[in-house]
C-alpha positions as a Markdown table, in Angstrom:
| # | Residue | x | y | z |
|---|---|---|---|---|
| 1 | Met | -39.5 | -28.2 | -40.7 |
| 2 | Ala | -38.5 | -24.8 | -42.0 |
| 3 | Asp | -38.9 | -21.2 | -40.7 |
| 4 | Asp | -41.9 | -20.7 | -43.0 |
| 5 | His | -43.7 | -23.5 | -41.2 |
| 6 | Ala | -43.4 | -21.7 | -37.9 |
| 7 | Pro | -46.9 | -20.1 | -37.7 |
| 8 | Ser | -48.6 | -23.3 | -38.4 |
| 9 | Val | -46.3 | -25.3 | -36.1 |
| 10 | Met | -46.9 | -22.9 | -33.3 |
| 11 | Ala | -50.7 | -22.8 | -33.9 |
| 12 | Ile | -50.9 | -26.6 | -33.7 |
| 13 | Tyr | -48.7 | -26.6 | -30.6 |
| 14 | Gln | -51.0 | -24.0 | -29.0 |
| 15 | Gln | -54.1 | -26.1 | -29.9 |
| 16 | Gly | -52.5 | -29.1 | -28.1 |
| 17 | Ile | -51.7 | -26.9 | -25.1 |
| 18 | Asp | -55.3 | -25.5 | -25.0 |
| 19 | Glu | -56.7 | -29.0 | -24.9 |
| 20 | Gly | -55.0 | -29.6 | -21.6 |
| 21 | Asn | -53.5 | -33.1 | -21.9 |
| 22 | Ala | -50.4 | -32.6 | -24.1 |
| 23 | Thr | -47.9 | -30.7 | -22.0 |
| 24 | Phe | -47.2 | -28.8 | -18.9 |
| 25 | Glu | -46.6 | -25.7 | -21.0 |
| 26 | Thr | -49.4 | -23.1 | -20.9 |
| 27 | Ala | -48.4 | -21.2 | -24.0 |
| 28 | Ala | -46.4 | -22.0 | -27.2 |
| 29 | Pro | -43.0 | -20.3 | -27.0 |
| 30 | Pro | -41.8 | -17.8 | -29.5 |
| 31 | Trp | -40.4 | -19.4 | -32.6 |
| 32 | Ser | -36.9 | -18.3 | -31.8 |
| 33 | Ala | -37.0 | -20.2 | -28.5 |
| 34 | Phe | -38.5 | -23.3 | -30.1 |
| 35 | Asp | -36.0 | -23.2 | -33.0 |
| 36 | Thr | -33.0 | -23.0 | -30.6 |
| 37 | Ala | -34.3 | -25.8 | -28.3 |
| 38 | Lys | -34.9 | -28.4 | -31.1 |
| 39 | Leu | -32.3 | -30.4 | -33.0 |
| 40 | Pro | -32.5 | -29.2 | -36.6 |
| 41 | Ala | -32.1 | -32.6 | -38.3 |
| 42 | His | -35.0 | -34.1 | -36.5 |
| 43 | Arg | -37.8 | -31.5 | -36.8 |
| 44 | Leu | -40.4 | -32.8 | -39.2 |
| 45 | Val | -43.8 | -31.6 | -40.5 |
| 46 | Ala | -46.6 | -33.4 | -42.1 |
| 47 | Leu | -48.4 | -31.6 | -45.0 |
| 48 | Asp | -51.8 | -32.2 | -46.4 |
| 49 | Gly | -52.7 | -32.2 | -50.1 |
| 50 | Arg | -52.7 | -28.4 | -50.2 |
| 51 | Gln | -49.3 | -28.2 | -48.5 |
| 52 | Arg | -50.6 | -27.1 | -45.2 |
| 53 | Val | -49.0 | -28.2 | -42.0 |
| 54 | Val | -51.2 | -30.8 | -40.2 |
| 55 | Gly | -48.7 | -32.1 | -37.7 |
| 56 | Trp | -45.1 | -31.9 | -36.5 |
| 57 | Thr | -42.5 | -33.7 | -34.4 |
| 58 | Ala | -39.2 | -32.5 | -33.0 |
| 59 | Val | -36.6 | -33.6 | -30.5 |
| 60 | Ser | -34.3 | -32.0 | -28.0 |
| 61 | Arg | -31.3 | -33.4 | -26.1 |
| 62 | Val | -31.9 | -34.8 | -22.7 |
| 63 | Ser | -28.4 | -33.8 | -21.5 |
| 64 | Ala | -25.3 | -32.1 | -22.8 |
| 65 | Arg | -23.2 | -34.9 | -21.2 |
| 66 | Pro | -21.4 | -37.0 | -23.8 |
| 67 | Ala | -22.8 | -40.3 | -22.4 |
| 68 | Tyr | -26.3 | -39.1 | -23.4 |
| 69 | Leu | -25.6 | -38.0 | -27.0 |
| 70 | Gly | -27.8 | -40.8 | -28.3 |
| 71 | Val | -30.8 | -40.0 | -26.1 |
| 72 | Val | -33.4 | -37.4 | -27.1 |
| 73 | Glu | -36.8 | -36.4 | -25.9 |
| 74 | His | -39.5 | -35.8 | -28.5 |
| 75 | Ser | -42.8 | -34.1 | -29.0 |
| 76 | Val | -45.5 | -34.9 | -31.6 |
| 77 | Tyr | -48.6 | -32.8 | -32.3 |
| 78 | Val | -51.3 | -33.3 | -34.8 |
| 79 | Cys | -53.9 | -30.7 | -35.9 |
| 80 | Pro | -57.3 | -31.8 | -34.5 |
| 81 | Thr | -58.9 | -32.0 | -37.9 |
| 82 | Ala | -56.2 | -34.4 | -39.1 |
| 83 | Arg | -56.3 | -36.8 | -36.2 |
| 84 | Gly | -57.1 | -40.5 | -36.9 |
| 85 | Ala | -55.7 | -40.3 | -40.4 |
| 86 | Gly | -52.2 | -41.7 | -39.7 |
| 87 | Val | -50.4 | -38.4 | -39.4 |
| 88 | Gly | -49.0 | -39.0 | -36.0 |
| 89 | Arg | -47.8 | -42.5 | -37.0 |
| 90 | Ala | -46.2 | -41.2 | -40.2 |
| 91 | Leu | -44.4 | -38.5 | -38.2 |
| 92 | Leu | -43.1 | -40.9 | -35.6 |
| 93 | Glu | -41.9 | -43.4 | -38.2 |
| 94 | Ala | -40.1 | -40.6 | -40.0 |
| 95 | Leu | -38.6 | -39.4 | -36.7 |
| 96 | Ile | -37.4 | -43.0 | -35.9 |
| 97 | Gly | -35.7 | -43.2 | -39.3 |
| 98 | Ser | -34.0 | -39.8 | -39.0 |
| 99 | Thr | -32.8 | -40.4 | -35.4 |
| 100 | Glu | -31.5 | -43.9 | -36.2 |
| 101 | Lys | -29.5 | -42.6 | -39.2 |
| 102 | Ala | -27.9 | -40.1 | -36.8 |
| 103 | Gly | -26.9 | -42.8 | -34.3 |
| 104 | Ile | -29.5 | -41.9 | -31.7 |
| 105 | Trp | -30.5 | -45.0 | -29.8 |
| 106 | Thr | -33.2 | -43.8 | -27.4 |
| 107 | Ile | -36.2 | -41.6 | -28.0 |
| 108 | Gln | -38.2 | -40.8 | -24.9 |
| 109 | Ala | -41.2 | -38.8 | -23.8 |
| 110 | Gly | -43.5 | -38.0 | -20.9 |
| 111 | Ile | -47.2 | -38.4 | -21.7 |
| 112 | Phe | -50.1 | -37.5 | -19.5 |
| 113 | Pro | -52.0 | -40.8 | -18.7 |
| 114 | Glu | -55.2 | -39.2 | -19.8 |
| 115 | Asn | -53.8 | -38.8 | -23.3 |
| 116 | Ser | -54.7 | -42.4 | -24.3 |
| 117 | Ala | -54.5 | -41.7 | -28.0 |
| 118 | Ser | -50.9 | -40.6 | -27.7 |
| 119 | Leu | -50.0 | -43.6 | -25.5 |
| 120 | Ala | -51.6 | -46.0 | -28.1 |
| 121 | Leu | -49.8 | -44.2 | -31.0 |
| 122 | His | -46.5 | -44.5 | -29.3 |
| 123 | Glu | -47.1 | -48.2 | -28.4 |
| 124 | Ser | -48.0 | -48.9 | -32.1 |
| 125 | Val | -44.6 | -47.7 | -33.3 |
| 126 | Gly | -42.5 | -49.6 | -30.7 |
| 127 | Phe | -42.4 | -47.4 | -27.6 |
| 128 | Arg | -42.7 | -49.1 | -24.2 |
| 129 | Val | -43.9 | -47.7 | -20.9 |
| 130 | Leu | -41.1 | -47.4 | -18.4 |
| 131 | Gly | -43.3 | -46.2 | -15.5 |
| 132 | Arg | -45.4 | -43.5 | -14.1 |
| 133 | Arg | -44.2 | -40.5 | -12.3 |
| 134 | Glu | -46.9 | -39.6 | -9.8 |
| 135 | Arg | -47.8 | -36.0 | -9.0 |
| 136 | Val | -44.6 | -34.9 | -10.8 |
| 137 | Ala | -45.7 | -31.3 | -11.3 |
| 138 | Arg | -48.7 | -29.0 | -11.2 |
| 139 | His | -50.7 | -28.1 | -14.3 |
| 140 | His | -53.2 | -25.3 | -13.9 |
| 141 | Gly | -53.0 | -25.8 | -10.1 |
| 142 | Val | -53.6 | -29.6 | -10.3 |
| 143 | Trp | -51.0 | -32.3 | -9.6 |
| 144 | Arg | -50.5 | -34.4 | -12.7 |
| 145 | Asp | -48.9 | -37.7 | -13.4 |
| 146 | Val | -46.7 | -38.5 | -16.4 |
| 147 | Val | -46.2 | -41.8 | -18.1 |
| 148 | Leu | -42.6 | -42.3 | -19.2 |
| 149 | Val | -42.2 | -44.0 | -22.6 |
| 150 | Glu | -39.2 | -44.8 | -24.7 |
| 151 | Arg | -38.1 | -46.5 | -27.9 |
| 152 | Arg | -34.8 | -48.2 | -28.0 |
| 153 | Ser | -33.4 | -48.6 | -31.5 |
| 154 | Pro | -32.8 | -52.2 | -32.5 |
| 155 | Val | -30.4 | -50.9 | -35.1 |
| 156 | Val | -28.2 | -48.4 | -33.3 |
| 157 | Glu | -25.6 | -50.0 | -31.0 |
């Protein structure tokens, strides 16, 4: 993911936000905030045949504490017109590869239980459900649950 991908990445992010089952965020952040929050080595985009961004994934640290250096939280978003074509799977597989090469042993995420496609995608690439946080936060005035998922690397010790 490079700076020239920013408009497309933010547009796809906003589409996911607008659909209502992707995140607690209500608006995509400015690129500068996104860029600062995500680890540069693990920000990936998927391009279609015309080199347009159709999906992205990125990670952030869960903690600055040294004990958690190998634990990241990720996001993955796919353009609505590209869903069902393997874009999300390709992004997550590439993310797993890049994080394992960097010595990261855990990738985690919180997913709304209504987002069954995301839950199925994550399960298909080795994530497991840890549990459900009930009524963890309000989203547009409604209490929402979050399903916690993680993938532990079988390679990184």
